[in-house]
Coordinates of C-alpha atoms in Angstrom, one line a residue:
Chain L
G1 CA -3.9 13.0 11.2
Q2 CA -5.3 11.6 8.0
Q3 CA -7.2 8.3 8.6
L4 CA -9.3 5.8 6.9
N5 CA -11.8 3.9 9.0
Q6 CA -12.2 0.4 7.6
S7 CA -14.9 -2.0 8.8
P8 CA -15.4 -4.6 9.8
Q9 CA -12.1 -5.4 11.3
S10 CA -12.6 -9.2 10.7
M11 CA -15.2 -11.5 9.3
F12 CA -15.7 -15.2 9.5
I13 CA -18.2 -16.5 6.9
Q14 CA -19.5 -19.6 5.3
E15 CA -18.3 -20.5 1.8
G16 CA -20.9 -19.2 -0.7
E17 CA -21.9 -16.2 1.3
D18 CA -21.6 -12.6 0.1
V19 CA -19.2 -10.2 1.9
S20 CA -19.3 -6.5 2.2
M21 CA -16.7 -4.1 3.7
N22 CA -16.3 -0.4 3.6
C23 CA -14.0 2.6 4.3
T24 CA -14.9 6.1 5.3
S25 CA -12.9 9.2 5.9
S26 CA -13.4 12.8 6.9
S27 CA -11.3 13.9 3.9
I28 CA -12.2 14.0 0.2
F29 CA -10.4 11.4 -1.9
N30 CA -9.7 11.5 -5.6
T31 CA -8.7 7.8 -5.9
W32 CA -9.8 4.7 -4.1
L33 CA -8.0 1.4 -4.4
W34 CA -8.7 -2.0 -2.9
Y35 CA -5.9 -4.5 -2.2
K36 CA -5.7 -8.1 -0.9
Q37 CA -2.7 -9.3 1.1
D38 CA -1.9 -12.9 1.7
P39 CA 0.5 -14.0 4.5
G40 CA 4.1 -13.4 3.5
E41 CA 3.2 -11.4 0.4
G42 CA 2.7 -7.8 -0.6
P43 CA -0.7 -6.3 -1.3
V44 CA -2.2 -7.2 -4.7
L45 CA -4.4 -4.6 -6.4
L46 CA -8.0 -5.7 -6.9
I47 CA -9.9 -2.7 -8.1
A48 CA -9.0 1.0 -8.8
L49 CA -11.7 3.8 -8.7
Y50 CA -11.2 7.3 -10.0
K51 CA -14.5 9.1 -10.2
A52 CA -17.3 9.8 -7.6
G53 CA -20.1 7.3 -8.1
E54 CA -17.9 4.9 -10.2
L55 CA -18.9 1.2 -9.8
T56 CA -16.4 -1.3 -11.0
S57 CA -16.3 -5.1 -11.0
N58 CA -13.5 -7.6 -11.2
G59 CA -15.0 -11.1 -11.4
R60 CA -16.9 -11.7 -8.2
L61 CA -15.6 -8.4 -6.7
T62 CA -17.5 -5.1 -7.0
A63 CA -16.3 -1.8 -5.6
Q64 CA -17.8 1.7 -5.6
F65 CA -16.4 5.2 -5.2
G66 CA -18.8 7.0 -2.9
I67 CA -20.8 10.1 -4.2
T68 CA -19.4 12.2 -1.3
R69 CA -15.8 11.1 -2.3
K70 CA -15.3 10.2 1.4
D71 CA -16.1 6.6 1.3
S72 CA -15.9 3.3 -0.7
F73 CA -17.1 -0.2 -0.4
L74 CA -16.0 -3.6 -1.7
N75 CA -18.4 -6.5 -2.1
I76 CA -17.4 -10.1 -2.7
S77 CA -20.1 -12.4 -4.0
A78 CA -20.3 -16.2 -3.5
S79 CA -17.1 -16.4 -1.4
I80 CA -14.7 -19.3 -1.8
P81 CA -11.9 -20.5 0.4
S82 CA -9.2 -18.7 -1.6
D83 CA -10.8 -15.4 -0.7
V84 CA -9.2 -15.7 2.7
G85 CA -6.8 -12.9 3.4
I86 CA -6.6 -9.3 4.5
Y87 CA -8.3 -6.7 2.4
F88 CA -7.2 -3.1 2.5
C89 CA -8.7 0.1 1.2
A90 CA -6.4 2.9 0.2
G91 CA -6.9 6.3 -1.1
R92 CA -5.3 9.5 -2.3
I93 CA -6.5 12.7 -0.7
A94 CA -7.5 15.4 -3.2
I95 CA -5.1 18.4 -2.8
G96 CA -5.9 20.7 -5.6
S97 CA -4.5 19.2 -8.8
S98 CA -1.2 17.9 -7.3
N99 CA -0.2 14.3 -6.9
T100 CA 1.5 13.7 -3.5
G101 CA 2.2 10.1 -4.3
K102 CA 1.0 9.1 -0.9
L103 CA -1.6 6.4 -0.3
I104 CA -3.5 6.3 3.0
F105 CA -4.5 2.8 4.0
G106 CA -7.3 1.5 6.1
Q107 CA -6.4 -0.9 8.9
G108 CA -7.6 -3.9 6.9
T109 CA -10.4 -6.4 7.1
T110 CA -9.4 -10.0 7.8
L111 CA -11.6 -12.5 6.0
Q112 CA -11.9 -16.1 6.9
V113 CA -14.0 -18.5 4.9
K114 CA -15.3 -21.8 6.3
P115 CA -15.6 -24.5 3.6
Chain T
E1 CA 5.9 -9.2 -17.1
A2 CA 8.0 -9.3 -13.9
G3 CA 6.4 -7.5 -10.9
V4 CA 8.1 -5.4 -8.3
T5 CA 11.0 -7.2 -6.8
Q6 CA 12.6 -6.5 -3.4
S7 CA 15.7 -7.8 -1.7
P8 CA 16.6 -9.2 0.7
T9 CA 13.5 -11.1 1.8
H10 CA 14.6 -11.0 5.4
L11 CA 17.1 -8.9 7.2
I12 CA 18.2 -9.2 10.8
K13 CA 20.1 -6.3 12.5
T14 CA 20.9 -5.1 15.9
R15 CA 20.1 -1.7 17.5
G16 CA 22.3 1.1 16.2
Q17 CA 23.2 -0.7 12.9
Q18 CA 22.3 0.5 9.4
A19 CA 20.1 -1.4 7.0
T20 CA 19.8 -1.1 3.2
L21 CA 16.8 -2.4 1.4
R22 CA 16.5 -2.7 -2.4
C23 CA 13.6 -2.5 -4.9
S24 CA 13.3 -2.9 -8.6
P25 CA 10.1 -1.5 -10.1
I26 CA 7.9 -3.0 -12.9
S27 CA 9.5 -2.4 -16.2
G28 CA 8.4 1.0 -17.6
H29 CA 7.5 2.4 -14.2
T30 CA 9.3 5.5 -13.2
S31 CA 7.9 6.1 -9.7
V32 CA 8.9 4.1 -6.6
Y33 CA 7.2 4.3 -3.2
W34 CA 8.2 2.9 0.1
Y35 CA 5.8 2.0 2.9
Q36 CA 6.3 0.6 6.4
Q37 CA 3.9 -2.1 7.6
A38 CA 4.5 -2.5 11.3
L39 CA 2.4 -5.0 13.3
G40 CA -0.9 -3.4 14.3
L41 CA -0.2 -0.1 12.6
G42 CA -1.2 -0.8 8.9
L43 CA 0.8 0.6 6.0
Q44 CA 2.4 3.9 6.5
F45 CA 3.8 6.0 3.7
L46 CA 7.6 6.6 3.9
L47 CA 9.0 8.0 0.6
W48 CA 8.2 8.7 -3.0
Y49 CA 10.8 8.8 -5.8
D50 CA 10.3 9.7 -9.4
E51 CA 12.8 10.3 -12.1
G52 CA 15.6 10.1 -9.5
E53 CA 14.2 12.8 -7.3
E54 CA 12.6 12.6 -3.9
R55 CA 9.0 13.9 -4.4
N56 CA 7.4 13.4 -1.0
R57 CA 8.2 11.9 2.4
G58 CA 5.9 10.7 5.2
N59 CA 6.1 11.5 8.9
F60 CA 9.3 9.5 9.6
P61 CA 12.7 10.8 11.1
P62 CA 15.6 11.7 8.8
R63 CA 17.4 8.5 9.5
F64 CA 15.0 7.0 7.0
S65 CA 16.3 8.0 3.6
G66 CA 16.7 6.6 0.2
R67 CA 17.6 7.2 -3.4
Q68 CA 16.5 6.2 -6.9
F69 CA 19.0 5.2 -9.6
P70 CA 19.0 6.0 -13.3
N71 CA 17.4 2.6 -14.0
Y72 CA 14.6 3.6 -11.6
S73 CA 15.5 1.0 -9.0
S74 CA 15.6 2.3 -5.5
E75 CA 17.3 1.8 -2.1
L76 CA 15.8 2.5 1.3
N77 CA 18.4 3.2 4.0
V78 CA 17.6 3.2 7.7
N79 CA 20.4 4.4 10.0
A80 CA 20.7 4.0 13.8
L81 CA 18.2 1.2 13.9
E82 CA 15.8 1.1 16.8
L83 CA 13.7 -1.8 18.0
E84 CA 10.5 -0.2 16.8
D85 CA 11.9 -0.2 13.2
S86 CA 11.1 -3.9 13.1
A87 CA 8.5 -4.2 10.3
L88 CA 7.7 -5.3 6.8
Y89 CA 9.0 -2.7 4.3
L90 CA 7.0 -2.6 1.1
C91 CA 8.1 -1.1 -2.2
A92 CA 5.5 -0.1 -4.8
S93 CA 5.9 1.3 -8.3
S94 CA 3.6 3.1 -10.8
L95 CA 3.6 5.1 -13.9
V96 CA 3.6 8.9 -13.5
R97 CA 2.9 10.7 -16.7
D98 CA 2.2 14.1 -15.2
S99 CA 1.8 15.8 -11.8
V100 CA -1.9 14.9 -11.6
S101 CA -1.5 11.2 -12.6
N102 CA -3.4 8.8 -10.4
Q103 CA -1.9 5.6 -11.7
P104 CA -2.3 2.7 -9.2
Q105 CA 0.6 1.5 -7.1
H106 CA 1.7 -2.1 -7.5
F107 CA 3.5 -3.7 -4.6
G108 CA 6.4 -6.1 -4.1
D109 CA 6.4 -8.8 -1.4
G110 CA 8.5 -6.7 1.0
T111 CA 11.6 -7.1 3.1
R112 CA 11.0 -8.3 6.7
L113 CA 13.4 -6.2 8.9
S114 CA 13.9 -7.6 12.4
I115 CA 15.9 -5.6 15.0
L116 CA 17.4 -7.5 17.9

């Protein structure tokens, strides 16, 4: 089936450190999205990427759409305690010019930050 | 601007019963998506509705169904509930201007469905 491999599965870091996580797939994607989910809440969109090679920032967050269109990474610089949560990558597989509406999600990266 | 709202927050049912979950999209969004987030399985795509029509469905049995109303709100119905249906059900909405639109999906906080 269609899968996104997200790594690492979890991270425990010191406040102020930089964080990097990534997602890879065997399929070509035309959209990559990064979400953060806090306990008891739904995923919140952090960054959306639409073109191969695109590099986009949102404050301390930076994400890139891989050149091969099969991968994406998210970096968080100078982490703070409120960065704690589960980060998900999600993507839309390219199927011609059609929109299937379906997002495929990675399994998530659980981030813990030690003050 | 109000985000995606879902109700109820929690729902407790027993095996064999039927559950109805509701979702109101962000104002101006015409597409509604449903996902299941079961423990350890990540988010799995269930259904996509746009302009009142079902546009796509994921790999779930027919007892998972839904509909979209003229005001773009949506219901997810799950019949003959099974224990493994226990999960967080998330609704998302987006703009869809054309068949190739890649507008991002914005999520609500979900309905926690527990089957006893």
